[in-house]
Short mmCIF file of C-alpha atoms in Angstrom, two decimals:
data_model
loop_
_atom_site.label_atom_id
_atom_site.label_comp_id
_atom_site.label_asym_id
_atom_site.label_seq_id
_atom_site.Cartn_x
_atom_site.Cartn_y
_atom_site.Cartn_z
CA UNK A 27 -29.58 -15.15 -19.38
CA UNK A 28 -30.50 -11.56 -20.22
CA UNK A 29 -28.36 -8.67 -19.05
CA UNK A 30 -29.53 -5.96 -16.67
CA UNK A 31 -28.40 -2.43 -17.55
CA UNK A 32 -26.20 -0.95 -14.85
CA UNK A 33 -27.11 2.63 -15.82
CA UNK A 34 -28.41 4.39 -12.71
CA UNK A 35 -28.02 1.34 -10.49
CA UNK A 36 -26.40 1.73 -7.07
CA UNK A 37 -23.58 -0.71 -6.32
CA UNK A 38 -21.81 -1.27 -3.01
CA UNK A 39 -18.30 -2.75 -3.20
CA UNK A 40 -16.43 -3.79 -0.05
CA UNK A 41 -12.66 -3.95 -0.05
CA UNK A 42 -12.78 -1.22 -2.70
CA UNK A 43 -9.49 0.51 -1.96
CA UNK A 44 -7.35 -1.74 -4.14
CA UNK A 45 -7.20 -4.85 -6.28
CA UNK A 46 -10.39 -6.54 -7.47
CA UNK A 47 -12.63 -4.14 -5.53
CA UNK A 48 -11.01 -0.99 -6.90
CA UNK A 49 -11.07 -2.10 -10.54
CA UNK A 50 -14.58 -3.50 -10.18
CA UNK A 51 -15.81 -0.15 -8.87
CA UNK A 52 -14.22 1.61 -11.85
CA UNK A 53 -15.74 -0.77 -14.40
CA UNK A 54 -19.20 -0.66 -12.81
CA UNK A 55 -19.02 3.13 -12.79
CA UNK A 56 -17.99 3.14 -16.45
CA UNK A 57 -21.25 1.32 -17.17
CA UNK A 58 -23.29 3.96 -15.40
CA UNK A 59 -23.60 2.61 -11.85
CA UNK A 60 -23.34 4.88 -8.83
CA UNK A 61 -20.79 3.48 -6.40
CA UNK A 62 -20.56 3.17 -2.61
CA UNK A 63 -16.98 2.28 -1.72
CA UNK A 64 -16.45 0.46 1.58
CA UNK A 65 -13.10 -0.40 3.14
CA UNK A 66 -10.40 0.20 5.73
CA UNK A 67 -8.18 2.57 3.74
CA UNK A 68 -9.79 6.05 3.76
CA UNK A 69 -7.18 7.77 1.59
CA UNK A 70 -7.25 5.06 -1.08
CA UNK A 71 -11.05 4.99 -1.07
CA UNK A 72 -11.25 8.76 -1.59
CA UNK A 73 -8.78 8.52 -4.47
CA UNK A 74 -10.84 5.76 -6.08
CA UNK A 75 -14.04 7.79 -5.64
CA UNK A 76 -12.40 10.77 -7.30
CA UNK A 77 -11.51 8.72 -10.40
CA UNK A 78 -14.98 7.30 -11.04
CA UNK A 79 -17.25 8.39 -13.89
CA UNK A 80 -20.45 8.57 -11.81
CA UNK A 81 -21.60 9.64 -8.37
CA UNK A 82 -19.54 7.91 -5.70
CA UNK A 83 -18.89 8.13 -1.99
CA UNK A 84 -16.56 6.29 0.36
CA UNK A 85 -17.24 4.76 3.77
CA UNK A 86 -14.30 3.93 6.04
CA UNK A 87 -15.47 0.92 8.04
CA UNK A 88 -14.42 -2.54 9.21
CA UNK A 89 -16.73 -5.08 7.57
CA UNK A 90 -16.68 -7.22 10.73
CA UNK A 91 -18.36 -4.43 12.76
CA UNK A 92 -22.12 -5.21 12.86
CA UNK A 93 -23.18 -1.83 14.21
CA UNK A 94 -21.01 0.20 11.84
CA UNK A 95 -22.04 -1.79 8.76
CA UNK A 96 -25.74 -1.43 9.60
CA UNK A 97 -25.18 2.32 9.84
CA UNK A 98 -23.34 2.32 6.50
CA UNK A 99 -26.21 0.48 4.82
CA UNK A 100 -28.65 3.11 6.04
CA UNK A 101 -26.36 5.96 5.01
CA UNK A 102 -25.84 4.50 1.53
CA UNK A 103 -29.59 4.28 1.04
CA UNK A 104 -30.04 7.85 2.28
CA UNK A 105 -27.27 9.08 -0.01
CA UNK A 106 -28.34 7.30 -3.20
CA UNK A 107 -32.00 6.45 -2.54
CA UNK A 108 -31.61 2.71 -2.99
CA UNK A 109 -29.13 -0.18 -3.26
CA UNK A 110 -29.29 -2.54 -6.24
CA UNK A 111 -26.01 -4.47 -6.06
CA UNK A 112 -23.74 -5.48 -3.20
CA UNK A 113 -20.37 -7.14 -3.84
CA UNK A 114 -18.90 -8.71 -0.69
CA UNK A 115 -15.30 -8.61 -1.81
CA UNK A 116 -13.27 -7.57 1.26
CA UNK A 117 -10.72 -10.19 2.17
CA UNK A 118 -7.31 -10.92 3.66
CA UNK A 119 -5.01 -13.93 3.53
CA UNK A 120 -2.25 -15.63 5.47
CA UNK A 121 -0.05 -18.61 4.69
CA UNK A 122 2.33 -21.09 6.20
CA UNK A 123 2.08 -24.34 8.19
CA UNK A 124 -1.00 -24.44 10.42
CA UNK A 125 0.86 -25.71 13.49
CA UNK A 126 3.21 -22.70 13.40
CA UNK A 127 0.57 -20.21 12.26
CA UNK A 128 -0.07 -16.93 14.05
CA UNK A 129 -3.39 -17.60 15.82
CA UNK A 130 -4.42 -13.93 15.61
CA UNK A 131 -3.74 -13.73 11.87
CA UNK A 132 -5.47 -17.08 11.29
CA UNK A 133 -8.56 -15.89 13.18
CA UNK A 134 -8.55 -12.55 11.37
CA UNK A 135 -8.74 -14.26 7.96
CA UNK A 136 -11.89 -16.06 9.13
CA UNK A 137 -13.30 -12.89 10.66
CA UNK A 138 -12.82 -10.69 7.59
CA UNK A 139 -13.56 -13.20 4.85
CA UNK A 140 -16.40 -15.17 6.42
CA UNK A 141 -17.82 -13.15 9.31
CA UNK A 142 -17.30 -9.89 7.42
CA UNK A 143 -19.22 -11.27 4.44
CA UNK A 144 -22.07 -12.34 6.69
CA UNK A 145 -22.10 -8.93 8.41
CA UNK A 146 -22.23 -7.30 4.97
CA UNK A 147 -25.16 -9.48 3.95
CA UNK A 148 -27.01 -8.86 7.21
CA UNK A 149 -26.60 -5.10 6.84
CA UNK A 150 -27.61 -4.79 3.18
CA UNK A 151 -30.17 -7.55 2.60
CA UNK A 152 -33.10 -5.41 3.86
CA UNK A 153 -32.38 -2.74 1.23
CA UNK A 154 -31.70 -5.36 -1.45
CA UNK A 155 -35.12 -6.84 -0.71
CA UNK A 156 -36.65 -3.42 -1.37
CA UNK A 157 -34.93 -3.15 -4.77
CA UNK A 158 -35.11 -6.89 -5.62
CA UNK A 159 -31.38 -6.62 -6.06
CA UNK A 160 -28.29 -8.79 -6.31
CA UNK A 161 -25.67 -9.89 -3.77
CA UNK A 162 -22.40 -11.22 -5.19
CA UNK A 163 -20.21 -13.04 -2.71
CA UNK A 164 -16.58 -13.26 -3.80
CA UNK A 165 -15.17 -16.71 -3.08
CA UNK A 166 -12.14 -18.35 -4.71
CA UNK A 167 -10.60 -21.41 -6.27
CA UNK A 168 -9.78 -22.08 -2.60
CA UNK A 169 -13.47 -22.87 -2.05
CA UNK A 170 -13.33 -25.58 -4.72
CA UNK A 171 -10.06 -27.26 -3.82
CA UNK A 172 -8.04 -27.44 -0.59
CA UNK A 173 -4.39 -26.42 -0.56
CA UNK A 174 -1.61 -26.97 1.99
CA UNK A 175 -0.29 -23.88 3.79
CA UNK A 176 -3.59 -22.07 3.20
CA UNK A 177 -5.84 -23.50 5.92
CA UNK A 178 -7.43 -20.22 7.03
CA UNK A 179 -8.03 -18.92 3.52
CA UNK A 180 -9.47 -22.20 2.24
CA UNK A 181 -11.70 -22.52 5.30
CA UNK A 182 -12.96 -18.95 4.93
CA UNK A 183 -13.68 -19.22 1.21
CA UNK A 184 -15.37 -22.61 1.56
CA UNK A 185 -17.43 -20.99 4.28
CA UNK A 186 -18.56 -18.01 2.23
CA UNK A 187 -19.46 -20.29 -0.68
CA UNK A 188 -21.70 -22.44 1.55
CA UNK A 189 -23.15 -19.36 3.24
CA UNK A 190 -24.06 -17.77 -0.10
CA UNK A 191 -25.60 -20.96 -1.49
CA UNK A 192 -27.72 -21.28 1.66
CA UNK A 193 -28.70 -17.63 1.52
CA UNK A 194 -29.81 -17.92 -2.12
CA UNK A 195 -32.46 -20.41 -1.06
CA UNK A 196 -33.67 -18.11 1.73
CA UNK A 197 -34.04 -14.83 -0.11
CA UNK A 198 -34.81 -15.83 -3.71
CA UNK A 199 -38.56 -15.73 -3.23
CA UNK A 200 -38.20 -12.12 -2.06
CA UNK A 201 -36.64 -11.19 -5.37
CA UNK A 202 -33.01 -11.07 -4.24
CA UNK A 203 -30.55 -13.00 -6.37
CA UNK A 204 -27.34 -14.30 -4.80
CA UNK A 205 -24.19 -15.15 -6.74
CA UNK A 206 -20.82 -16.66 -5.87
CA UNK A 207 -17.74 -15.35 -7.66
CA UNK A 208 -14.72 -17.61 -8.12
CA UNK A 209 -11.20 -16.35 -8.84
CA UNK A 210 -7.97 -18.23 -9.29
CA UNK A 211 -4.61 -16.56 -8.61
CA UNK A 212 -5.10 -13.04 -9.96
CA UNK A 213 -2.58 -10.21 -10.15
CA UNK A 214 -3.43 -8.27 -6.99
CA UNK A 215 -1.50 -6.96 -3.98
CA UNK A 216 -2.62 -10.03 -2.04
CA UNK A 217 -1.15 -12.51 -4.51
CA UNK A 218 1.99 -10.44 -5.04
CA UNK A 219 2.39 -10.29 -1.26
CA UNK A 220 2.09 -14.06 -0.97
CA UNK A 221 4.63 -14.49 -3.78
CA UNK A 222 7.21 -12.53 -1.81
CA UNK A 223 7.64 -15.69 0.25
CA UNK A 224 9.90 -18.05 -1.70
CA UNK A 225 8.34 -21.25 -0.36
CA UNK A 226 4.75 -20.15 -1.00
CA UNK A 227 5.65 -18.97 -4.50
CA UNK A 228 7.47 -22.20 -5.40
CA UNK A 229 4.72 -24.36 -3.93
CA UNK A 230 2.14 -22.57 -6.05
CA UNK A 231 4.28 -22.91 -9.16
CA UNK A 232 4.27 -26.68 -8.66
CA UNK A 233 0.48 -26.85 -8.84
CA UNK A 234 -0.93 -28.47 -11.99
CA UNK A 235 -1.75 -26.25 -14.98
CA UNK A 236 -3.79 -24.04 -15.21
CA UNK A 237 -3.90 -23.39 -11.45
CA UNK A 238 -0.17 -22.59 -11.27
CA UNK A 239 -0.45 -19.30 -13.19
CA UNK A 240 -1.18 -15.75 -12.09
CA UNK A 241 -3.91 -14.25 -14.27
CA UNK A 242 -4.26 -10.57 -15.27
CA UNK A 243 -6.71 -8.52 -13.23
CA UNK A 244 -8.53 -6.76 -16.06
CA UNK A 245 -10.08 -9.77 -17.85
CA UNK A 246 -10.99 -11.33 -14.50
CA UNK A 247 -12.92 -8.25 -13.43
CA UNK A 248 -14.57 -8.00 -16.86
CA UNK A 249 -15.99 -11.48 -16.30
CA UNK A 250 -17.23 -10.46 -12.85
CA UNK A 251 -18.96 -7.41 -14.32
CA UNK A 252 -20.63 -9.62 -16.94
CA UNK A 253 -21.84 -11.90 -14.13
CA UNK A 254 -23.29 -8.92 -12.28
CA UNK A 255 -25.09 -7.77 -15.43
CA UNK A 256 -26.65 -11.23 -15.73
CA UNK A 257 -27.32 -11.58 -11.98
CA UNK A 258 -25.55 -14.94 -12.28
CA UNK A 259 -25.62 -17.59 -9.55
CA UNK A 260 -22.02 -18.55 -10.40
CA UNK A 261 -19.41 -16.14 -11.77
CA UNK A 262 -16.05 -17.45 -12.97
CA UNK A 263 -13.25 -14.90 -13.29
CA UNK A 264 -11.15 -17.40 -15.26
CA UNK A 265 -12.79 -19.59 -17.91
CA UNK A 266 -11.46 -22.92 -16.65
CA UNK A 267 -12.86 -22.58 -13.12
CA UNK A 268 -16.30 -23.65 -14.33
CA UNK A 269 -14.85 -27.03 -15.27
CA UNK A 270 -13.40 -27.49 -11.79
CA UNK A 271 -16.90 -27.80 -10.35
CA UNK A 272 -17.39 -31.16 -12.04
CA UNK A 273 -14.27 -32.71 -10.51
CA UNK A 274 -14.18 -31.02 -7.11
CA UNK A 275 -15.24 -34.20 -5.32
CA UNK A 276 -11.97 -35.86 -6.33
CA UNK A 277 -9.68 -32.96 -5.42
CA UNK A 278 -9.22 -33.49 -1.64
CA UNK A 279 -7.77 -36.98 -2.23
CA UNK A 280 -5.51 -35.76 -5.04
CA UNK A 281 -4.29 -32.73 -3.08
CA UNK A 282 -3.86 -34.88 0.02
CA UNK A 283 -1.53 -37.24 -1.84
CA UNK A 284 0.40 -34.71 -3.90
CA UNK A 285 0.50 -32.19 -1.07
CA UNK A 286 2.20 -34.62 1.31
CA UNK A 287 4.97 -35.16 -1.22
CA UNK A 288 5.46 -31.42 -1.72
CA UNK A 289 5.38 -30.64 2.00
CA UNK A 290 8.07 -33.27 2.60
CA UNK A 291 10.14 -31.60 -0.10
CA UNK A 292 9.77 -28.13 1.46
CA UNK A 293 10.02 -29.18 5.12
CA UNK A 294 13.61 -27.94 5.67
CA UNK A 295 12.50 -24.44 4.58
CA UNK A 296 9.11 -24.19 6.30
CA UNK A 297 10.48 -22.28 9.27
CA UNK A 298 11.15 -19.29 7.02
CA UNK A 299 7.54 -18.88 5.89
CA UNK A 300 5.81 -15.73 7.13
CA UNK A 301 2.62 -16.45 9.09
CA UNK A 302 1.09 -12.96 9.19
CA UNK A 303 -1.41 -11.33 6.85
CA UNK A 304 0.02 -10.89 3.36
CA UNK A 305 0.15 -7.95 0.96
CA UNK A 306 -0.67 -4.27 1.24
CA UNK A 307 -4.28 -5.05 2.19
CA UNK A 308 -3.10 -7.23 5.06
CA UNK A 309 -0.80 -4.45 6.27
CA UNK A 310 -3.68 -1.96 6.08
CA UNK A 311 -5.87 -4.29 8.14
CA UNK A 312 -3.19 -4.65 10.82
CA UNK A 313 -2.59 -0.89 10.93
CA UNK A 314 -6.31 -0.19 11.28
CA UNK A 315 -6.42 -2.52 14.27
CA UNK A 316 -3.27 -1.03 15.78
CA UNK A 317 -1.14 -4.14 15.36
#
């Protein structure tokens, strides 16, 4: 598939204050794209904007807010004249046993990851239709395989994968391409925050190779950038994730069997697992909502 030059293109990145979103914005800017940074952390977003190589501006907004995101889409178009690329990257995570989970945190994962992605698409698709642009929805290994202690995150990422695949069929004839980006455990604040919990860290380490490793952020984002340049339908931040697609039908049974054994092993320690949002991004989300 041929590459599209990013020089002069306008890219919107949600969740751009840290992690995947922040580095993606930097790498897209280094290739000549103008960047609209969207997120909940105004100070971090301004710092990111100040470090970019091209024109950039930040919008402090909650991606679950329909009215605010529609306004942002209009303002981005007014500021830059068009929108060519939108990366729906904003996300939060929580862990722990579902029965003991914090219902507010569980719901918030669904709201940000799934509803927020849909709100982002609804806001920006009209301008992407004008430019015949590209929407990349960030999903996860969690969309391909279930995992115990991650019910909200797996549900949200399975949801955004299905949503994006459905959307691709709807908007393709209008010139808009839709991609799904898959990442395994990648070295971000979210993963480091989850690893602060001993049980969650040990449970992950007992996953089969290569899904038990944490992968460096830089190469993962390089692969995402390459997918954006190709307007790819599927973007794999780690090479082996592509191969998971062929066996995903078998994974629920395997995880169901192995997971039961591991949960029995960890049961005496499950009461210590934190059930709130994890990492610095999770803390920022809670602070923005006054929790």
